[in-house]
Every structure is written in C-alpha cells, then in structure tokens.
Amino acid sequence: MVNAGILGMGQAYPSGILTNADLERLVDTNDEWITTRTGIKQRHKAADNEYTSQFGTRAALQALERAGLKPEDIDIIVCATTTPDQIMPSTGALIQAQIGAINAAGMDVFAACSGFIYGITMVESMIRTGQIKYALVIGAEVLTKYVDYTDRGTCVIFGDGAGAAVLGPVPEGKGILATKIKSDGRYEEQLYAPGGGTKLGTTHATIENRDHFFKMKGNELFKVAVRSMADISAEMLEKAGYSVDDVDLVIPHQANQRITDAVASRLGVPDEKVYSNIAEMGNTSSASIPIAMDECIQSGKIKEGSLVLLTAFGGGVTWGGTVIRF
Ligand code: UT7
C-alpha cells in the first residue's frame, strides 16, 4: 500500500474586503471588541455576482499547476462546503465542469469548518488502497451570503475564500500519517441554518425569522471547540508515533484567535509553531486550513520533511485531526 500526500496546493478569495470599521457601520460593535475577542481585523467578502465554485475552481487550477498535473488526471473531486452555489448539482460537480476534469467524480462534503479534514481523510484511504490515484480536495465558502448582518454575534467572524489540495501517492514515511474525523449531532443548535431545507422549507415565515442565515451560540461552541481540537490532536500525534515536540507547525482551523491560543496551550505547543492568518482572513470555515497551508508552503514555513498537525472544529458539531509529513 502507498501513502497519500499533498502534491500541490492553491487558494483564491474575493478582492472585496470588509473591515472592522465597515462592520461598525452595520451593527453595534467596534474594532477593539472584535480584535480582542477574535483577533480578526478584516475578512474577504464576495460581490453579489461571485459564488463558491468560482473560488474553488481558481484554487483547484492553481493546485493542479503546482502539482504538475492536468485536470483529466484527477479521479475524484471532493468539495467541502456549507455554502454551495445551489442545492443541486454539487459544487464538486460544478467545479469538475469548470476545470474540465472529465475523468473525475465530483461531490460535496457537508461538515462545516471540518470539511477539508473530512475530505482528505476520505481520499487518503482511497489512494492508500489503490482505488484511485489522484484526488482534489477543496474547501470553498462564500459564508458572507449566509451571514445575518443584523446579528453582531456572528457577522464579525466569517469571511469568504477557497483553498485546494491535490493528493496522490507519496513515498513511504511521507504524506498523511494519521487522520481522524468525528461528529456529535446532539450539538446541532450550536451552529445551524434551519431554513430552506425539507424540515422548514422556504416560506414567508422562515424568511421573516431570518432562518436561512447562520445562527450560533458562540460562547458554548468555544469550549467544545477547544477541547475537541486539543484531544484529537493529541490522539493523532500518538497514533503517528510522535510527540508535540516533534511537530514543526500546527495549522488549526482559523475560528477565533482565542480558540487557537487555547488549543496551543492545552497541547503545550509554543506560539511560534502555531500558524494564524485570522487577522486578514477571518473565519473561512472549510477553506481556512487549505488557505493557511498554502500560505505556509509558499512562504517556506512548510518545507520538505516538515511534520505538520492540522485540526478543525465546526458546526454539526464536527471535528478532526491530521498529521502529515511533507
Ligand atoms: O468556526 C467554527 C465554529 N465557530 C466557532 O468556533 C466560534 C466560537 N465562538 C467564538 O468565536 C466567540 O464565542 C464569539 C467571537 C462568537 C463571541 O465571543 P465571546 O467572547 O464568546 O462573547 P459572548 O458571546 O460571550 O458575548 C459577550 C458579550 C455579550 O454582551 P453582554 O451580554 O455581556 O452584555 C455580547 O452581547 O459581548 C457581546 N457581543 C459583542 N459586543 C460587541 C457579542 N458580539 C459582539 C460584537 N461586538 N460583535
């Protein structure tokens, strides 16, 4: 059996920017509160005519180019998104058409902010067992179209963007060494968008209640997020046969700087080994880890031989952890 590893990465995001000062004009908030409570200074925001698959496509094409592969080499496209272009077809299938990956199967994974780790966990075993050779895993979100800009508790956090990874066979000792995904649907109402589905449908009442927008119990989610990410990180490091001291870089889902800091301190990892871009990007859900990974590869923070720990947590609730040797 072969190992599955990352062969190339890419990212894309809208040029539009929403600053904390912009948000001060929309809701009762201020730059000082947002900065100290979340670490966020700005986030990217799609224009009305921009949508999820466009960013996923741009990120995917960049990842393919860096992997030295063509769209037709790809066997499966897994698009992690909670903000699809439309309910059907899947955004994965739409991206397949946009990049011309004629030999692939395109699909979506709905696992909120943990979606990228869900995607790489799924394709890792398909590559390892030889069922497929090359996979594209994309985290793509236009969250700002699902954000209620009358709710200061959620609207200050989320931003838009996409990150993509091409995965394929790598030599022994490299690639994904341990990965695991988990969920607990009992926490459904901590982060959810109840409207628009088969339960409530789309009615005048759901629209008046703003049920199509994200609703979040941020404070409760905070504690579960820290515990879940720290625990699964420790478990994956142990499974891979490493300790926290062996890790070169931790890339957590960029949910909130205070969550990142709390996970790092629970794990006992020094701040300089923990990557953060939340000040510029905000929380881009499933896109946050692949965007951050791409930045680290481009800047040389991740290099040949680096041992990298990924961990995510999101609505569902869902969480996951992955240890990768580059
Ligand atoms: O992506 C994965 C899933 N999402 C998460 O993991 C998000 C996790 N949660 C969080 O990031 C934080 O809980 C938030 C940033 C959402 C909120 O921060 P917090 O420190 O947990 O604030 P809080 O909800 O406990 O609210 C504290 C106070 C409240 O006022 P009172 O009741 O103490 O008077 C809120 O009304 O802060 C108020 N508040 C705000 N004030 C100014 C809430 N949002 C804002 C705001 N500006 N934007």
Short mmCIF file of C-alpha atoms and ligand atoms in Angstrom, two decimals:
data_model
loop_
_atom_site.label_atom_id
_atom_site.label_comp_id
_atom_site.label_asym_id
_atom_site.label_seq_id
_atom_site.Cartn_x
_atom_site.Cartn_y
_atom_site.Cartn_z
CA MET A 1 0.00 0.00 0.00
CA VAL A 2 1.18 3.51 -0.77
CA ASN A 3 0.91 6.59 1.41
CA ALA A 4 -1.24 9.55 0.32
CA GLY A 5 0.30 13.01 0.44
CA ILE A 6 -0.14 16.57 -0.72
CA LEU A 7 1.31 17.16 -4.20
CA GLY A 8 0.28 20.79 -4.69
CA MET A 9 -1.92 23.48 -3.18
CA GLY A 10 -3.68 26.66 -4.26
CA GLN A 11 -6.02 29.33 -2.98
CA ALA A 12 -8.38 32.06 -4.14
CA TYR A 13 -10.57 34.65 -2.48
CA PRO A 14 -12.66 37.66 -3.45
CA SER A 15 -10.91 41.01 -3.78
CA GLY A 16 -13.65 42.68 -1.75
CA ILE A 17 -12.71 43.40 1.87
CA LEU A 18 -14.93 44.01 4.90
CA THR A 19 -13.01 45.72 7.69
CA ASN A 20 -13.95 46.06 11.34
CA ALA A 21 -14.68 49.72 10.62
CA ASP A 22 -17.17 48.64 7.92
CA LEU A 23 -18.89 46.38 10.48
CA GLU A 24 -19.10 49.26 12.97
CA ARG A 25 -21.43 50.91 10.46
CA LEU A 26 -23.66 47.80 10.22
CA VAL A 27 -24.06 46.59 13.82
CA ASP A 28 -23.38 47.74 17.37
CA THR A 29 -19.75 46.65 17.55
CA ASN A 30 -16.27 48.15 17.49
CA ASP A 31 -12.78 47.35 16.29
CA GLU A 32 -11.48 46.96 19.83
CA TRP A 33 -14.10 44.30 20.73
CA ILE A 34 -13.61 42.34 17.50
CA THR A 35 -9.80 42.47 17.73
CA THR A 36 -9.54 41.42 21.35
CA ARG A 37 -12.32 38.79 21.25
CA THR A 38 -11.48 37.23 17.87
CA GLY A 39 -8.14 38.53 16.50
CA ILE A 40 -9.89 39.49 13.25
CA LYS A 41 -9.15 42.84 11.55
CA GLN A 42 -10.68 42.17 8.13
CA ARG A 43 -12.26 39.42 6.05
CA HIS A 44 -12.80 38.97 2.30
CA LYS A 45 -16.35 39.31 1.00
CA ALA A 46 -17.71 38.13 -2.32
CA ALA A 47 -19.59 40.54 -4.58
CA ASP A 48 -23.24 39.79 -5.45
CA ASN A 49 -22.20 38.15 -8.74
CA GLU A 50 -19.46 35.98 -7.17
CA TYR A 51 -20.16 32.47 -5.89
CA THR A 52 -18.48 29.47 -4.27
CA SER A 53 -17.50 27.33 -7.27
CA GLN A 54 -15.62 30.24 -8.88
CA PHE A 55 -13.20 30.44 -5.95
CA GLY A 56 -12.98 26.64 -5.71
CA THR A 57 -12.13 26.47 -9.40
CA ARG A 58 -9.39 29.09 -9.17
CA ALA A 59 -7.83 27.38 -6.15
CA ALA A 60 -8.08 23.96 -7.83
CA LEU A 61 -6.38 25.10 -11.05
CA GLN A 62 -3.51 26.62 -9.05
CA ALA A 63 -3.12 23.41 -7.01
CA LEU A 64 -3.08 21.31 -10.19
CA GLU A 65 -0.44 23.51 -11.79
CA ARG A 66 1.78 23.29 -8.71
CA ALA A 67 1.31 19.50 -8.60
CA GLY A 68 2.32 19.30 -12.27
CA LEU A 69 -0.92 17.51 -13.14
CA LYS A 70 -3.73 18.09 -15.63
CA PRO A 71 -7.46 18.20 -14.76
CA GLU A 72 -8.01 14.91 -16.60
CA ASP A 73 -5.55 13.16 -14.24
CA ILE A 74 -7.93 13.64 -11.29
CA ASP A 75 -10.08 10.68 -10.20
CA ILE A 76 -12.20 12.41 -7.58
CA ILE A 77 -13.06 15.98 -6.58
CA VAL A 78 -14.30 16.41 -3.04
CA CYS A 79 -15.54 19.92 -2.38
CA ALA A 80 -16.01 20.70 1.30
CA THR A 81 -18.56 23.47 1.57
CA THR A 82 -21.51 24.59 3.66
CA THR A 83 -22.31 27.37 1.23
CA PRO A 84 -22.82 25.61 -2.13
CA ASP A 85 -23.68 27.51 -5.30
CA GLN A 86 -27.05 25.75 -5.20
CA ILE A 87 -28.53 22.60 -3.63
CA MET A 88 -28.01 20.56 -6.83
CA PRO A 89 -25.75 19.75 -8.62
CA SER A 90 -22.99 19.53 -6.06
CA THR A 91 -20.37 22.28 -6.09
CA GLY A 92 -17.80 19.49 -6.67
CA ALA A 93 -19.55 18.59 -9.92
CA LEU A 94 -19.75 22.26 -10.95
CA ILE A 95 -16.02 22.67 -10.31
CA GLN A 96 -15.39 19.48 -12.28
CA ALA A 97 -17.06 21.10 -15.30
CA GLN A 98 -15.29 24.43 -14.82
CA ILE A 99 -11.81 22.86 -14.74
CA GLY A 100 -12.51 20.10 -17.29
CA ALA A 101 -11.73 17.14 -15.00
CA ILE A 102 -13.53 14.77 -17.34
CA ASN A 103 -12.35 11.56 -15.65
CA ALA A 104 -13.31 12.54 -12.11
CA ALA A 105 -16.30 12.02 -9.84
CA GLY A 106 -17.36 15.32 -8.27
CA MET A 107 -19.10 15.53 -4.90
CA ASP A 108 -19.58 17.69 -1.82
CA VAL A 109 -18.87 17.07 1.83
CA PHE A 110 -21.07 18.93 4.33
CA ALA A 111 -19.03 19.07 7.50
CA ALA A 112 -18.84 22.83 8.09
CA CYS A 113 -15.41 24.04 9.24
CA SER A 114 -14.04 20.47 9.47
CA GLY A 115 -14.87 19.74 5.81
CA PHE A 116 -11.31 19.89 4.48
CA ILE A 117 -10.11 17.32 7.03
CA TYR A 118 -13.17 15.18 6.25
CA GLY A 119 -12.23 15.37 2.54
CA ILE A 120 -8.57 14.45 2.93
CA THR A 121 -9.47 11.64 5.34
CA MET A 122 -11.85 10.14 2.77
CA VAL A 123 -9.47 10.31 -0.18
CA GLU A 124 -6.45 9.23 1.88
CA SER A 125 -7.80 5.70 2.22
CA MET A 126 -8.90 5.61 -1.43
CA ILE A 127 -5.35 6.48 -2.53
CA ARG A 128 -3.71 4.18 0.02
CA THR A 129 -5.75 1.18 -1.11
CA GLY A 130 -5.15 1.94 -4.80
CA GLN A 131 -8.81 2.60 -5.60
CA ILE A 132 -7.82 5.98 -7.05
CA LYS A 133 -4.54 7.71 -7.85
CA TYR A 134 -5.13 11.46 -7.71
CA ALA A 135 -7.72 13.49 -5.79
CA LEU A 136 -8.59 17.15 -5.50
CA VAL A 137 -9.87 18.22 -2.09
CA ILE A 138 -11.24 21.74 -2.00
CA GLY A 139 -12.55 23.85 0.86
CA ALA A 140 -14.64 26.64 -0.67
CA GLU A 141 -17.03 29.03 1.03
CA VAL A 142 -18.97 32.21 0.43
CA LEU A 143 -20.13 32.46 4.02
CA THR A 144 -20.96 36.15 3.83
CA LYS A 145 -24.11 35.30 1.85
CA TYR A 146 -25.32 33.18 4.80
CA VAL A 147 -24.37 35.69 7.48
CA ASP A 148 -27.02 37.78 9.17
CA TYR A 149 -25.68 41.34 9.12
CA THR A 150 -28.09 42.26 11.90
CA ASP A 151 -26.52 39.70 14.31
CA ARG A 152 -23.30 41.07 15.79
CA GLY A 153 -22.55 37.71 17.44
CA THR A 154 -21.90 36.01 14.07
CA CYS A 155 -21.37 38.62 11.37
CA VAL A 156 -18.00 39.82 12.65
CA ILE A 157 -16.38 36.40 12.29
CA PHE A 158 -16.97 34.96 8.85
CA GLY A 159 -15.19 35.61 5.54
CA ASP A 160 -15.00 34.07 2.06
CA GLY A 161 -12.36 32.10 0.18
CA ALA A 162 -11.18 28.75 -1.09
CA GLY A 163 -8.17 26.50 -0.74
CA ALA A 164 -7.39 23.34 -2.68
CA ALA A 165 -5.02 20.39 -2.42
CA VAL A 166 -4.06 17.75 -4.95
CA LEU A 167 -3.38 14.45 -3.21
CA GLY A 168 -1.68 11.41 -4.64
CA PRO A 169 0.78 8.61 -3.86
CA VAL A 170 3.98 9.57 -2.00
CA PRO A 171 6.99 7.52 -0.77
CA GLU A 172 6.81 5.57 2.48
CA GLY A 173 7.27 7.66 5.61
CA LYS A 174 5.74 10.73 3.93
CA GLY A 175 2.23 12.07 3.49
CA ILE A 176 -0.73 11.54 5.80
CA LEU A 177 0.50 9.52 8.79
CA ALA A 178 -2.68 9.69 10.88
CA THR A 179 -6.10 11.23 10.33
CA LYS A 180 -9.49 11.00 12.02
CA ILE A 181 -12.88 12.69 11.75
CA LYS A 182 -15.68 12.86 14.31
CA SER A 183 -19.08 14.46 14.84
CA ASP A 184 -21.73 14.86 17.52
CA GLY A 185 -25.09 15.87 16.07
CA ARG A 186 -26.55 16.41 19.53
CA TYR A 187 -24.95 19.84 19.42
CA GLU A 188 -26.96 20.71 16.27
CA GLU A 189 -28.29 24.02 17.50
CA GLN A 190 -24.94 25.49 18.48
CA LEU A 191 -24.31 26.49 14.87
CA TYR A 192 -27.01 25.97 12.28
CA ALA A 193 -29.13 27.44 9.49
CA PRO A 194 -32.61 25.93 9.96
CA GLY A 195 -34.38 27.42 6.94
CA GLY A 196 -34.51 26.33 3.33
CA GLY A 197 -34.37 22.55 3.79
CA THR A 198 -37.06 19.85 3.88
CA LYS A 199 -37.83 20.49 7.55
CA LEU A 200 -38.88 24.14 7.49
CA GLY A 201 -38.80 24.78 3.75
CA THR A 202 -38.77 28.28 2.36
CA THR A 203 -41.82 30.20 3.48
CA HIS A 204 -42.65 33.80 4.30
CA ALA A 205 -42.25 32.83 7.98
CA THR A 206 -38.76 31.35 7.54
CA ILE A 207 -37.66 34.40 5.67
CA GLU A 208 -39.14 36.78 8.27
CA ASN A 209 -37.42 34.75 11.03
CA ARG A 210 -34.15 35.01 9.11
CA ASP A 211 -33.94 31.19 9.33
CA HIS A 212 -31.79 30.95 6.21
CA PHE A 213 -28.91 32.66 7.98
CA PHE A 214 -26.37 31.06 10.33
CA LYS A 215 -27.30 31.09 13.99
CA MET A 216 -24.55 30.45 16.51
CA LYS A 217 -24.18 30.01 20.26
CA GLY A 218 -20.59 31.15 20.06
CA ASN A 219 -19.74 31.00 23.71
CA GLU A 220 -20.89 27.37 24.17
CA LEU A 221 -19.20 26.34 20.92
CA PHE A 222 -15.95 27.91 22.09
CA LYS A 223 -15.41 25.45 24.94
CA VAL A 224 -16.34 22.34 22.91
CA ALA A 225 -14.07 23.54 20.07
CA VAL A 226 -11.00 23.88 22.29
CA ARG A 227 -11.49 20.52 24.00
CA SER A 228 -12.27 18.62 20.78
CA MET A 229 -9.36 20.03 18.76
CA ALA A 230 -6.82 19.54 21.54
CA ASP A 231 -7.97 15.96 22.27
CA ILE A 232 -7.99 14.77 18.66
CA SER A 233 -4.61 16.42 18.02
CA ALA A 234 -3.03 14.54 20.91
CA GLU A 235 -4.68 11.31 19.75
CA MET A 236 -3.42 11.70 16.16
CA LEU A 237 0.12 12.55 17.27
CA GLU A 238 0.19 9.44 19.42
CA LYS A 239 -1.19 7.34 16.56
CA ALA A 240 1.51 8.68 14.22
CA GLY A 241 4.16 7.89 16.85
CA TYR A 242 5.20 11.48 17.58
CA SER A 243 5.05 13.91 20.48
CA VAL A 244 4.19 17.62 20.34
CA ASP A 245 7.92 18.43 20.44
CA ASP A 246 8.37 16.70 17.07
CA VAL A 247 5.79 18.92 15.37
CA ASP A 248 7.19 21.71 13.17
CA LEU A 249 3.89 23.51 12.59
CA VAL A 250 0.31 23.37 13.85
CA ILE A 251 -2.37 24.67 11.48
CA PRO A 252 -5.67 24.86 13.34
CA HIS A 253 -8.96 25.89 11.77
CA GLN A 254 -8.98 29.67 11.98
CA ALA A 255 -12.11 30.04 14.11
CA ASN A 256 -11.03 32.64 16.63
CA GLN A 257 -7.52 33.63 17.79
CA ARG A 258 -8.50 32.89 21.37
CA ILE A 259 -9.56 29.34 20.38
CA THR A 260 -6.23 28.85 18.58
CA ASP A 261 -4.30 30.12 21.63
CA ALA A 262 -6.27 27.89 24.00
CA VAL A 263 -5.73 24.78 21.82
CA ALA A 264 -1.99 25.53 21.62
CA SER A 265 -1.69 25.99 25.37
CA ARG A 266 -3.70 22.81 26.10
CA LEU A 267 -1.40 20.88 23.75
CA GLY A 268 1.74 22.57 25.09
CA VAL A 269 2.87 23.90 21.69
CA PRO A 270 4.75 27.24 21.67
CA ASP A 271 3.03 30.13 19.81
CA GLU A 272 5.76 30.34 17.14
CA LYS A 273 4.82 26.84 15.95
CA VAL A 274 1.13 27.72 15.54
CA TYR A 275 0.04 29.40 12.31
CA SER A 276 -2.55 32.15 12.23
CA ASN A 277 -3.88 34.31 9.41
CA ILE A 278 -7.19 35.11 11.07
CA ALA A 279 -6.41 38.85 11.28
CA GLU A 280 -6.53 39.15 7.47
CA MET A 281 -8.91 36.32 6.50
CA GLY A 282 -11.41 35.92 9.35
CA ASN A 283 -13.07 32.51 9.71
CA THR A 284 -13.48 30.97 6.24
CA SER A 285 -14.82 27.63 7.55
CA SER A 286 -13.71 24.68 5.38
CA ALA A 287 -11.36 26.95 3.41
CA SER A 288 -9.35 28.15 6.39
CA ILE A 289 -6.96 25.18 6.72
CA PRO A 290 -6.09 24.79 3.00
CA ILE A 291 -5.62 28.56 2.61
CA ALA A 292 -3.31 28.61 5.65
CA MET A 293 -1.42 25.52 4.42
CA ASP A 294 -0.91 27.09 1.01
CA GLU A 295 0.44 30.28 2.61
CA CYS A 296 2.86 28.21 4.71
CA ILE A 297 4.10 26.25 1.68
CA GLN A 298 4.56 29.43 -0.37
CA SER A 299 6.41 31.23 2.44
CA GLY A 300 8.65 28.24 3.20
CA LYS A 301 7.19 27.65 6.68
CA ILE A 302 6.33 24.17 5.44
CA LYS A 303 9.23 22.53 3.62
CA GLU A 304 10.35 19.07 2.61
CA GLY A 305 10.42 16.97 5.77
CA SER A 306 8.16 19.23 7.90
CA LEU A 307 5.84 17.47 10.34
CA VAL A 308 2.52 19.34 10.30
CA LEU A 309 -0.52 18.91 12.53
CA LEU A 310 -3.93 20.02 11.24
CA THR A 311 -7.01 20.26 13.42
CA ALA A 312 -10.51 21.59 12.82
CA PHE A 313 -13.85 22.06 14.52
CA GLY A 314 -17.18 23.23 13.16
CA GLY A 315 -20.96 23.13 13.06
CA GLY A 316 -22.61 19.74 13.43
CA VAL A 317 -20.61 19.63 15.59
CA THR A 318 -17.75 18.12 13.64
CA TRP A 319 -14.04 17.89 14.29
CA GLY A 320 -10.91 16.21 13.04
CA GLY A 321 -7.14 15.97 13.18
CA THR A 322 -4.41 15.02 10.72
CA VAL A 323 -0.64 14.53 10.96
CA ILE A 324 1.29 14.99 7.69
CA ARG A 325 4.98 14.57 6.87
CA PHE A 326 5.87 16.73 3.86
O1 UT7 B 1 -15.79 28.02 13.01
C1 UT7 B 1 -16.10 27.05 13.96
C2 UT7 B 1 -17.33 27.37 14.71
N1 UT7 B 1 -17.32 28.67 15.32
C3 UT7 B 1 -16.64 28.92 16.43
O2 UT7 B 1 -15.90 28.08 16.92
C4 UT7 B 1 -16.88 30.25 17.07
C5 UT7 B 1 -16.65 30.12 18.54
N2 UT7 B 1 -17.04 31.29 19.31
C6 UT7 B 1 -16.43 32.50 19.23
O3 UT7 B 1 -15.55 32.73 18.43
C7 UT7 B 1 -16.85 33.52 20.25
O4 UT7 B 1 -17.77 32.92 21.14
C8 UT7 B 1 -17.51 34.81 19.64
C9 UT7 B 1 -16.43 35.66 18.98
C10 UT7 B 1 -18.58 34.45 18.64
C11 UT7 B 1 -18.13 35.65 20.75
O5 UT7 B 1 -17.14 35.96 21.71
P1 UT7 B 1 -17.41 35.71 23.27
O6 UT7 B 1 -16.23 36.21 23.96
O7 UT7 B 1 -17.78 34.26 23.44
O8 UT7 B 1 -18.63 36.66 23.55
P2 UT7 B 1 -20.07 36.30 24.18
O9 UT7 B 1 -20.94 35.66 23.15
O10 UT7 B 1 -19.89 35.60 25.50
O11 UT7 B 1 -20.63 37.73 24.47
C12 UT7 B 1 -20.02 38.60 25.45
C13 UT7 B 1 -20.63 39.97 25.29
C14 UT7 B 1 -22.17 39.97 25.24
O12 UT7 B 1 -22.61 41.13 25.90
P3 UT7 B 1 -23.17 41.06 27.42
O13 UT7 B 1 -24.30 40.10 27.38
O14 UT7 B 1 -22.00 40.57 28.23
O15 UT7 B 1 -23.55 42.47 27.69
C15 UT7 B 1 -22.45 40.08 23.78
O16 UT7 B 1 -23.71 40.66 23.52
O17 UT7 B 1 -20.20 40.56 24.06
C16 UT7 B 1 -21.34 40.99 23.31
N3 UT7 B 1 -21.04 40.87 21.91
C17 UT7 B 1 -20.49 41.86 21.19
N4 UT7 B 1 -20.12 43.11 21.52
C18 UT7 B 1 -19.58 43.88 20.56
C19 UT7 B 1 -21.20 39.78 21.10
N5 UT7 B 1 -20.78 40.07 19.86
C20 UT7 B 1 -20.33 41.35 19.89
C21 UT7 B 1 -19.77 42.21 18.93
N6 UT7 B 1 -19.41 43.45 19.30
N7 UT7 B 1 -19.58 41.81 17.65
#
